[in-house]
PDB file of C-alpha atoms in Angstrom:
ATOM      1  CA  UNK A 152     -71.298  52.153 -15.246  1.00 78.00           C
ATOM      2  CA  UNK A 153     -73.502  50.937 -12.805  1.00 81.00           C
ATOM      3  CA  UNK A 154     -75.653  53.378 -10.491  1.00 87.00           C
ATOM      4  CA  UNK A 155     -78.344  52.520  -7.478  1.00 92.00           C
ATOM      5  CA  UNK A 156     -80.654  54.839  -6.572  1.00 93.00           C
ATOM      6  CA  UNK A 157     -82.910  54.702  -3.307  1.00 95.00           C
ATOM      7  CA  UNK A 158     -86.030  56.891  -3.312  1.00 92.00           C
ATOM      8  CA  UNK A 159     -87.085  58.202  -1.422  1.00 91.00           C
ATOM      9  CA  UNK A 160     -84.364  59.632   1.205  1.00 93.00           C
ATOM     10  CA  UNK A 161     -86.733  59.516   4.026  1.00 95.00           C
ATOM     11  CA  UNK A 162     -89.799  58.071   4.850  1.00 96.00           C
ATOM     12  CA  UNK A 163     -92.056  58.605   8.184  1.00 97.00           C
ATOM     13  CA  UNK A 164     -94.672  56.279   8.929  1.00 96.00           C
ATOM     14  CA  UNK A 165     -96.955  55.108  12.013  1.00 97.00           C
ATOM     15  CA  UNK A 166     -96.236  52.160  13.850  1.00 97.00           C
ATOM     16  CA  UNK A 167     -97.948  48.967  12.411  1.00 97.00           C
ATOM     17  CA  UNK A 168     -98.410  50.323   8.807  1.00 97.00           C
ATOM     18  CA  UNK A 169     -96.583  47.977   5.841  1.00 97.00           C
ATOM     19  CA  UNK A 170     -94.305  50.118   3.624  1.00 96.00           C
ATOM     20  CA  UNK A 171     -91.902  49.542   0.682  1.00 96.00           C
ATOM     21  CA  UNK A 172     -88.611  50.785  -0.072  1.00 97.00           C
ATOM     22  CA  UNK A 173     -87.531  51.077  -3.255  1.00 97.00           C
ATOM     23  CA  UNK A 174     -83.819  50.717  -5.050  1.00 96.00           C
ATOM     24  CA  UNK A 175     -83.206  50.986  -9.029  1.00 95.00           C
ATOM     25  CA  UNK A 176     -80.246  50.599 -10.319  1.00 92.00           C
ATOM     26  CA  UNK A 177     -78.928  51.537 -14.429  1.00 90.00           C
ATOM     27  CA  UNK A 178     -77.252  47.674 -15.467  1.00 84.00           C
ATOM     28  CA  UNK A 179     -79.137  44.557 -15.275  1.00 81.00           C
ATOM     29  CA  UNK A 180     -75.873  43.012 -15.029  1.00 83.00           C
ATOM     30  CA  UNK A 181     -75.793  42.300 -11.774  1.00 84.00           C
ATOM     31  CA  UNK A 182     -74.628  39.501  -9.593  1.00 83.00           C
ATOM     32  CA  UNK A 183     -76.868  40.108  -6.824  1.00 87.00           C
ATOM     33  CA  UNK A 184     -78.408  42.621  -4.637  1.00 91.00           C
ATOM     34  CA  UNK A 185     -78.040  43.029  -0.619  1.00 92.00           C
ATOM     35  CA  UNK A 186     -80.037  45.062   1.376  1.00 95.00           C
ATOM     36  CA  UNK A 187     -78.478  46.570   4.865  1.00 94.00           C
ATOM     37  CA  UNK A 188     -79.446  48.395   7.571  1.00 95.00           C
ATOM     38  CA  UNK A 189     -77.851  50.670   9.244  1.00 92.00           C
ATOM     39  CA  UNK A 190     -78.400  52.189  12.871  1.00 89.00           C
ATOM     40  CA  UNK A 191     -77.034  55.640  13.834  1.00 81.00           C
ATOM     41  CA  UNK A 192     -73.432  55.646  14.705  1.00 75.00           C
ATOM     42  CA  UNK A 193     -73.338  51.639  14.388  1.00 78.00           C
ATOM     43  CA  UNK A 194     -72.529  49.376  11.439  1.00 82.00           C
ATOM     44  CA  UNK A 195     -73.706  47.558   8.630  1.00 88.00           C
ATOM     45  CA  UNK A 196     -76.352  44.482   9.048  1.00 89.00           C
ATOM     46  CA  UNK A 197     -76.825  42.228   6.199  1.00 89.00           C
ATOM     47  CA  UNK A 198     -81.007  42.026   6.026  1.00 93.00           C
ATOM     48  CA  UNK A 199     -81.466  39.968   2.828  1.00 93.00           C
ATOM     49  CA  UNK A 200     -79.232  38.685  -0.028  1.00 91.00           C
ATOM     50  CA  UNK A 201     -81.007  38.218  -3.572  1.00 90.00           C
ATOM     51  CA  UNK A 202     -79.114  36.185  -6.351  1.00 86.00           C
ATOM     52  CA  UNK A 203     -79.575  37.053  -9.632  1.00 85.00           C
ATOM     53  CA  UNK A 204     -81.114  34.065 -10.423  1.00 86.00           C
ATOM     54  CA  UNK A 205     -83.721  34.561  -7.000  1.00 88.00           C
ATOM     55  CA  UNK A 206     -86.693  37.232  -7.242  1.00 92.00           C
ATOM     56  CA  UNK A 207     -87.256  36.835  -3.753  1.00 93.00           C
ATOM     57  CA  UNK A 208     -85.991  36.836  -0.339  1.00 93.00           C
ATOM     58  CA  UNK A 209     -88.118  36.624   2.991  1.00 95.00           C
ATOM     59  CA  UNK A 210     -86.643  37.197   6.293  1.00 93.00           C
ATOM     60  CA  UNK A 211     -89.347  37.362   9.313  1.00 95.00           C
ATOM     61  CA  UNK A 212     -91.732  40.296   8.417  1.00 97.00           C
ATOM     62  CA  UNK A 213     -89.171  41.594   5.549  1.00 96.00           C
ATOM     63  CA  UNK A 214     -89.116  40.919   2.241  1.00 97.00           C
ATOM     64  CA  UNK A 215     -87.028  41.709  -1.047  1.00 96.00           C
ATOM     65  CA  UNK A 216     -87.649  41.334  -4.406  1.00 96.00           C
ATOM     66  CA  UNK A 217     -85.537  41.909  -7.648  1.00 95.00           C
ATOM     67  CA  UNK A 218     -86.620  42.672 -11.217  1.00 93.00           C
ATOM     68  CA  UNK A 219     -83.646  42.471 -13.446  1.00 90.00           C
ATOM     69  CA  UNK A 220     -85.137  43.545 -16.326  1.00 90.00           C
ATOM     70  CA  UNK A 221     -86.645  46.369 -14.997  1.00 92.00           C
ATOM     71  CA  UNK A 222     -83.805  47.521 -12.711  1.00 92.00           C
ATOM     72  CA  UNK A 223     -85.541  47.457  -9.736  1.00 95.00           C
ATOM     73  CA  UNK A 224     -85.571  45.875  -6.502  1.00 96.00           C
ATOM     74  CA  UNK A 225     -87.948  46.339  -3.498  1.00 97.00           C
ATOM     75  CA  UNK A 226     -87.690  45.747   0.406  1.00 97.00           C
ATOM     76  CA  UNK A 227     -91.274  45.248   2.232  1.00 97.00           C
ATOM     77  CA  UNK A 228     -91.314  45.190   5.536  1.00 97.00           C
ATOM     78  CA  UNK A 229     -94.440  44.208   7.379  1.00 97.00           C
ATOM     79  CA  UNK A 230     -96.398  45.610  10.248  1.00 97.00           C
ATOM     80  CA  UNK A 231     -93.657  48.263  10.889  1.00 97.00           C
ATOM     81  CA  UNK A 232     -92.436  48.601  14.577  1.00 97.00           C
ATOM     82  CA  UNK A 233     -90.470  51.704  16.015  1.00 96.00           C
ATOM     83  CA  UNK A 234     -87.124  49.482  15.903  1.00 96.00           C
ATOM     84  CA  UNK A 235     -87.191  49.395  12.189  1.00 97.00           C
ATOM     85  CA  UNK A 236     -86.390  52.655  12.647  1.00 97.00           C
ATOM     86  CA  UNK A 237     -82.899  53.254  10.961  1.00 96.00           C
ATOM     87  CA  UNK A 238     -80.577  53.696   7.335  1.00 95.00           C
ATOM     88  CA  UNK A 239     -81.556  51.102   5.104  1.00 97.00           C
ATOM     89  CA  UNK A 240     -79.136  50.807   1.756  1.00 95.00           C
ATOM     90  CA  UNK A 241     -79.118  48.047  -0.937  1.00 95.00           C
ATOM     91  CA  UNK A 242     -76.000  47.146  -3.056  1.00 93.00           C
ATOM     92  CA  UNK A 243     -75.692  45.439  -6.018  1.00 89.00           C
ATOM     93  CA  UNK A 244     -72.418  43.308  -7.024  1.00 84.00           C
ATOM     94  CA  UNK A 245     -71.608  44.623 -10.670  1.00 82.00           C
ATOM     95  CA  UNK A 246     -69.591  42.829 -13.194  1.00 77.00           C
ATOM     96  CA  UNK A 247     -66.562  43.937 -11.223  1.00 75.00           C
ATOM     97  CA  UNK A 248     -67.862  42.082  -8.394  1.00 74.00           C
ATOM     98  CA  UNK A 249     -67.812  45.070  -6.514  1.00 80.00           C
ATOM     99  CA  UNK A 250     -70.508  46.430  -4.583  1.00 85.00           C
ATOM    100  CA  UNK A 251     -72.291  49.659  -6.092  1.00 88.00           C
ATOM    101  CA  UNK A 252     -74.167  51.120  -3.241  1.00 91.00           C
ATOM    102  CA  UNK A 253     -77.394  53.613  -2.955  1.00 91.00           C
ATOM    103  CA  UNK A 254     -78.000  56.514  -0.545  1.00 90.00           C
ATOM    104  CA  UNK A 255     -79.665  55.466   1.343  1.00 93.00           C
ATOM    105  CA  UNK A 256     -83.305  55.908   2.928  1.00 96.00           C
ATOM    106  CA  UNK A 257     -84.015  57.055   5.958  1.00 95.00           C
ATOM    107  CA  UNK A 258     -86.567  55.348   7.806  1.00 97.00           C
ATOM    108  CA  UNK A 259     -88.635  56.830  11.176  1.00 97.00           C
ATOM    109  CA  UNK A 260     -91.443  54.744  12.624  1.00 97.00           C
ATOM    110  CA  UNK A 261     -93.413  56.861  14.666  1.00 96.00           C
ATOM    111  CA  UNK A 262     -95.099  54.944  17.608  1.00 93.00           C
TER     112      UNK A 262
ATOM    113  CA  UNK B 293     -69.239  33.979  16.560  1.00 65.00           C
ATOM    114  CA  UNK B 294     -68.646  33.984  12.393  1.00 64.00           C
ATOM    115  CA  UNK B 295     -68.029  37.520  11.865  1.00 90.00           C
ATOM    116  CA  UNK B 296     -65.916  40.330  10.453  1.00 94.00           C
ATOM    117  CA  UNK B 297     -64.087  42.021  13.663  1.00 94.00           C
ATOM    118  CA  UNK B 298     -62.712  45.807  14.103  1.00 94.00           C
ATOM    119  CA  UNK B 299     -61.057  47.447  16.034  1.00 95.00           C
ATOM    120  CA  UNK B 300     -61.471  49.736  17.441  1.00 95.00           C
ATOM    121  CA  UNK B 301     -64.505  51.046  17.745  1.00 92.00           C
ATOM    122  CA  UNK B 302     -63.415  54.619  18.208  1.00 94.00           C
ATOM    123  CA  UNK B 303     -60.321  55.949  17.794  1.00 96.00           C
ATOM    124  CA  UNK B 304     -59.796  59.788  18.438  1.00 97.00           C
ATOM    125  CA  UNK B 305     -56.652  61.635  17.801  1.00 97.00           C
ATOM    126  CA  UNK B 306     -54.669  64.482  16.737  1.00 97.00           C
ATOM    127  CA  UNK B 307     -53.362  65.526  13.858  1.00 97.00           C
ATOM    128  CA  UNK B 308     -50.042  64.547  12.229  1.00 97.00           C
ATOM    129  CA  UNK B 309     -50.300  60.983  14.064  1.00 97.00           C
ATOM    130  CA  UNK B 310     -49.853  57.996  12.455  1.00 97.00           C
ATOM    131  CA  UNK B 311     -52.785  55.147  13.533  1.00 97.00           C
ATOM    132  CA  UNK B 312     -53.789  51.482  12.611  1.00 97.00           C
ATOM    133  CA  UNK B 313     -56.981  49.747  12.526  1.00 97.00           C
ATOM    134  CA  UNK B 314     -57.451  46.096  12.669  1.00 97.00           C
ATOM    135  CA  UNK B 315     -59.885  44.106  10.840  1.00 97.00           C
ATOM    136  CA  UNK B 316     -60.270  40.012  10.802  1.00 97.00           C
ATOM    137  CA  UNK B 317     -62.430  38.137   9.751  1.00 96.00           C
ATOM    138  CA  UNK B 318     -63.354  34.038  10.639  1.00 95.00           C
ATOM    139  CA  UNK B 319     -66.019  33.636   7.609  1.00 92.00           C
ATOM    140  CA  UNK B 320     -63.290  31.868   5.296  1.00 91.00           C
ATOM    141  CA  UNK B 321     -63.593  34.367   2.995  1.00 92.00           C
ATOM    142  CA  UNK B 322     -61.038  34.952   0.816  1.00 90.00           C
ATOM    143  CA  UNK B 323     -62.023  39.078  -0.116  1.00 91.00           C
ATOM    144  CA  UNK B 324     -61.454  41.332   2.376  1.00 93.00           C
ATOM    145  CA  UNK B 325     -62.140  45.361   1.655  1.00 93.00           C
ATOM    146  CA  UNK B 326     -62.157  48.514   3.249  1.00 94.00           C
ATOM    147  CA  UNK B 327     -64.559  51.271   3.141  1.00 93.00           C
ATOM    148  CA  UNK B 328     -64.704  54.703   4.111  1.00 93.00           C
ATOM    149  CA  UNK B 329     -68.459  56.377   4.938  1.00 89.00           C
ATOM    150  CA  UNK B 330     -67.954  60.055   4.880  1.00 81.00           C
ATOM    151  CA  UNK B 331     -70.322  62.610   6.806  1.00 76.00           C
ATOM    152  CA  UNK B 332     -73.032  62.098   3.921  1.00 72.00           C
ATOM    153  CA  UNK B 333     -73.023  58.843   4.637  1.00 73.00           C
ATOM    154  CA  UNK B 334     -71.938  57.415   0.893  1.00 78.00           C
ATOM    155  CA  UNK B 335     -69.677  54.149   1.522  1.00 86.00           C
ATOM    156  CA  UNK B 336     -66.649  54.337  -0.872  1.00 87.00           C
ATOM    157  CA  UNK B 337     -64.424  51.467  -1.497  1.00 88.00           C
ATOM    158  CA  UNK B 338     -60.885  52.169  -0.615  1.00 91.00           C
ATOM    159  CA  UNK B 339     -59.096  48.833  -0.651  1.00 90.00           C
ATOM    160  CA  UNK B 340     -59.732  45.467  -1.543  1.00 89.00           C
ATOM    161  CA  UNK B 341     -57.308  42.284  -0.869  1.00 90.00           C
ATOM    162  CA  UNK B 342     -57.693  38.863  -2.760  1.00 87.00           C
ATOM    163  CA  UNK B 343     -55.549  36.496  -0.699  1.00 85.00           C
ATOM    164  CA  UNK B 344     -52.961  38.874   0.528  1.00 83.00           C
ATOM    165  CA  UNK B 345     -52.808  40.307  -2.635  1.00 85.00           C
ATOM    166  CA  UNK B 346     -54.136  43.840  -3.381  1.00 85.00           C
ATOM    167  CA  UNK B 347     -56.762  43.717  -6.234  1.00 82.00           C
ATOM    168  CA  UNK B 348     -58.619  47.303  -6.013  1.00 78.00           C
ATOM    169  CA  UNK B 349     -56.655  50.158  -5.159  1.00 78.00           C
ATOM    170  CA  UNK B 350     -58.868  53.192  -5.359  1.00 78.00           C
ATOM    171  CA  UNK B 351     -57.713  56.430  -5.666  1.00 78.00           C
ATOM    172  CA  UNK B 352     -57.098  56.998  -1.886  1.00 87.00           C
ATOM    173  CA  UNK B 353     -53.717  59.230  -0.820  1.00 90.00           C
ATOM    174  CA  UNK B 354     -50.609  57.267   0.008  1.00 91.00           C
ATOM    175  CA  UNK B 355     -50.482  58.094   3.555  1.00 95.00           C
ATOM    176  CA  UNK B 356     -53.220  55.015   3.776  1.00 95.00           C
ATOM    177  CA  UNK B 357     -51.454  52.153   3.679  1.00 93.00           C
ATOM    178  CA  UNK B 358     -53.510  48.603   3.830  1.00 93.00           C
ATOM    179  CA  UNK B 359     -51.775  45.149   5.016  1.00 93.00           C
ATOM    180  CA  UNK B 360     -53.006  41.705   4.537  1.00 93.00           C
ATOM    181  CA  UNK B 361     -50.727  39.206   6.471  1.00 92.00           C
ATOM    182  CA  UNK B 362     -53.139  36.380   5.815  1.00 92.00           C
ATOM    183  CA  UNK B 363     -56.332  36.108   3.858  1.00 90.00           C
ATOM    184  CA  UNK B 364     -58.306  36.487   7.693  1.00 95.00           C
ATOM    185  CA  UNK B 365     -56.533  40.023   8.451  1.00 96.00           C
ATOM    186  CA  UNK B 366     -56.522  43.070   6.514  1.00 96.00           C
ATOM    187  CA  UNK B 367     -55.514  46.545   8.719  1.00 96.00           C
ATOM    188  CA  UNK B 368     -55.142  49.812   7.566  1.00 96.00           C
ATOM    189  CA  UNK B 369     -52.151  52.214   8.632  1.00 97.00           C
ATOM    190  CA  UNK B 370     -53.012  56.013   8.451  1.00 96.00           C
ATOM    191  CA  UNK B 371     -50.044  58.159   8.192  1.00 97.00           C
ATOM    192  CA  UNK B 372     -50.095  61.894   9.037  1.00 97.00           C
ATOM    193  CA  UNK B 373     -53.719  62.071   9.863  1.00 97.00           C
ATOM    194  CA  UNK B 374     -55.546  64.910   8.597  1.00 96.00           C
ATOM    195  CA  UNK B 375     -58.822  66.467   9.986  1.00 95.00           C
ATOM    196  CA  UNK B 376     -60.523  65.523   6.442  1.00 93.00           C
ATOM    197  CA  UNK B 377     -59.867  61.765   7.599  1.00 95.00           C
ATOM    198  CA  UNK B 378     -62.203  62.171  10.022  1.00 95.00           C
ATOM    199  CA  UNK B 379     -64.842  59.355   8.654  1.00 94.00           C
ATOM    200  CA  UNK B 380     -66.357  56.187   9.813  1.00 93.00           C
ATOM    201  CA  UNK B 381     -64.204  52.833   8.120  1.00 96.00           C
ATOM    202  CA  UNK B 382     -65.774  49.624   7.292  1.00 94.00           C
ATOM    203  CA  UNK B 383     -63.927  46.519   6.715  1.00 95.00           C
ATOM    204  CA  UNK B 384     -66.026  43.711   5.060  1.00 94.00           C
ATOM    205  CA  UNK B 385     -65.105  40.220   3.260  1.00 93.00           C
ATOM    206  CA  UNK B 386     -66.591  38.085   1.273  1.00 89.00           C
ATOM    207  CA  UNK B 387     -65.951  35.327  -1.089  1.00 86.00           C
ATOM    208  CA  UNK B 388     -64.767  36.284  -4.837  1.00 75.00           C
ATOM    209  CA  UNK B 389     -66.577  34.856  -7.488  1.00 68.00           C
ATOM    210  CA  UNK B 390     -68.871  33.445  -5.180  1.00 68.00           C
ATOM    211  CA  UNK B 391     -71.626  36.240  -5.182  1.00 60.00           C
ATOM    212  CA  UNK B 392     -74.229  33.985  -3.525  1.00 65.00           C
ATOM    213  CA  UNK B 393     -72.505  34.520   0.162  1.00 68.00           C
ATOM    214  CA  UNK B 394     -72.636  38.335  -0.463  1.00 82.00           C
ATOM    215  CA  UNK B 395     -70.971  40.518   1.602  1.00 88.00           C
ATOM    216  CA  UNK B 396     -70.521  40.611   5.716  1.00 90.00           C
ATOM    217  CA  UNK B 397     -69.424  44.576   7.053  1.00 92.00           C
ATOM    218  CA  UNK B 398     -67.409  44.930  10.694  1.00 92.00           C
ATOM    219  CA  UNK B 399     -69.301  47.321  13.226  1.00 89.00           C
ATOM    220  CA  UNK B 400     -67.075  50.064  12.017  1.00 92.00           C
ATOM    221  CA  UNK B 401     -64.536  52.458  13.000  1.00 95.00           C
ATOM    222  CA  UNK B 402     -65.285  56.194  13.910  1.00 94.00           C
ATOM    223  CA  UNK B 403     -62.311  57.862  13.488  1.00 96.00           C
ATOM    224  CA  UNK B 404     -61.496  61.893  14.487  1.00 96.00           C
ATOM    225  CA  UNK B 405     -58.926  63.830  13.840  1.00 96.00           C
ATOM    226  CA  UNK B 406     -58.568  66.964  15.747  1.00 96.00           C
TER     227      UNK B 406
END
C-alpha cells in the first residue's frame, strides 16, 4: 500500500534563503507526483505536476524533482519570499489512480 | 476561467439539518471526487464519480449522499448533520487514465455544524 511522507512538518527560514522540501513515498509504482500548496483557510493550488516518465518540473523560482527508484521527490524553491509562506503537500497517483497524499509541511518565511 | 467551482464557500449550520454542496467543473474531465480535510489537515477521499457513475465509495456514513447529473457536476447531500462533520470538503476532477493532466482541487468548503 502506498504511503507519502513529508519531513519535516515545519520549516522556518529567512527571507531570500533557497530551501528544499522533501516527500518519500513506499511504491515506486507511481503514475505521477503533484505538489500543492495550500494557504490557511483557502484551497488547494496545483504548483507542479511530475510524470513518471519526467524527473523534473520548473515553475518560476520552484522546482520538483522525482526519483522513482529511490522513492523520493523534492520541491526547491528559490530565493524564498514571505508569500511562500503556507501548507505545501505532494501526492502521488498510485496504481489505483488515486491520489495518496502526505502531511504536509508547514512552511514560515520570516522577512 | 477553466476551473473546478464550489459552492459555497462557507456554509454554517445546526445540527440535524440536511445541506448540499455544489461542485462543477469546465476542465472536460471526466473524474470528479470529493474530499474531506479534517482539523489535522489529512485530505481523505470520500467519493469519486467516473462519468456519472460512482467508482470509489469510501467508507463514509450513509447520511452523505453524492450526485453526478453529468460528468461536469458532482454535489454532495449531507443528511442529519452532526458536529463531527464539521470539516473543510474538496471537490477535484481530473481525467482517468490520463495521469499526465493530474489533478485540479475547488477552493473548498468550510463546513460547521453547531
Amino acid at each position: 500500500k502506498q504511503e507519502v511522507t513529508q519531513i519535516p512538518a515545519a520549516l522556518s527560514v529567512p527571507e531570500g534563503e533557497n530551501l528544499v522540501l522533501n516527500c518519500s513515498f513506499t511504491d515506486s509504482a507511481i503514475y505521477n507526483l503533484q505538489w500543492f500548496r495550500q494557504d490557511p483557510g483557502k484551497g488547494l493550488t496545483s504548483l507542479l505536476l511530475i510524470q513518471s516518465s519526467q524527473r523534473e518540473q520548473t515553475s518560476g523560482r520552484l522546482n520538483a524533482s522525482l526519483d522513482k527508484s529511490s522513492g523520493r521527490s523534492t520541491l526547491y524553491i528559490a530565493a524564498s519570499q514571505p508569500g511562500d509562506s503556507a501548507t505545501y503537500l505532494c501526492a502521488g497517483v498510485d496504481s489505483n489512480y488515486q491520489l495518496i497524499w502526505g502531511a504536509g509541511t508547514k512552511l514560515i518565511i520570516k522577512p | 476561467d477553466t476551473a473546478v467551482s464550489q459552492t459555497p464557500k462557507y456554509l454554517v449550520t445546526q445540527m440535524g439539518n440536511d445541506k448540499s454542496i455544489k461542485c462543477e467543473q469546465n476542465l472536460g474531465h471526466d473524474t470528479m471526487y470529493w474530499y474531506k480535510q479534517d482539523s489535522k489537515k489529512f485530505l481523505k477521499i470520500m467519493f469519486s464519480y467516473n462519468n456519472k457513475e460512482l467508482i470509489i465509495n469510501e467508507t463514509v456514513p450513509n447520511r452523505f449522499s453524492p450526485k453526478s447529473p453529468d460528468k461536469a457536476h458532482l454535489n454532495l447531500h449531507i443528511n442529519s448533520l452532526e458536529l463531527g462533520d464539521s470539516a473543510v470538503y474538496f471537490c477535484a476532477s481530473s481525467q482517468l487514465g490520463q495521469v499526465n493532466y493530474g489533478y485540479t482541487f475547488g477552493s473548498g468548503t468550510r463546513l460547521t455544524v453547531v
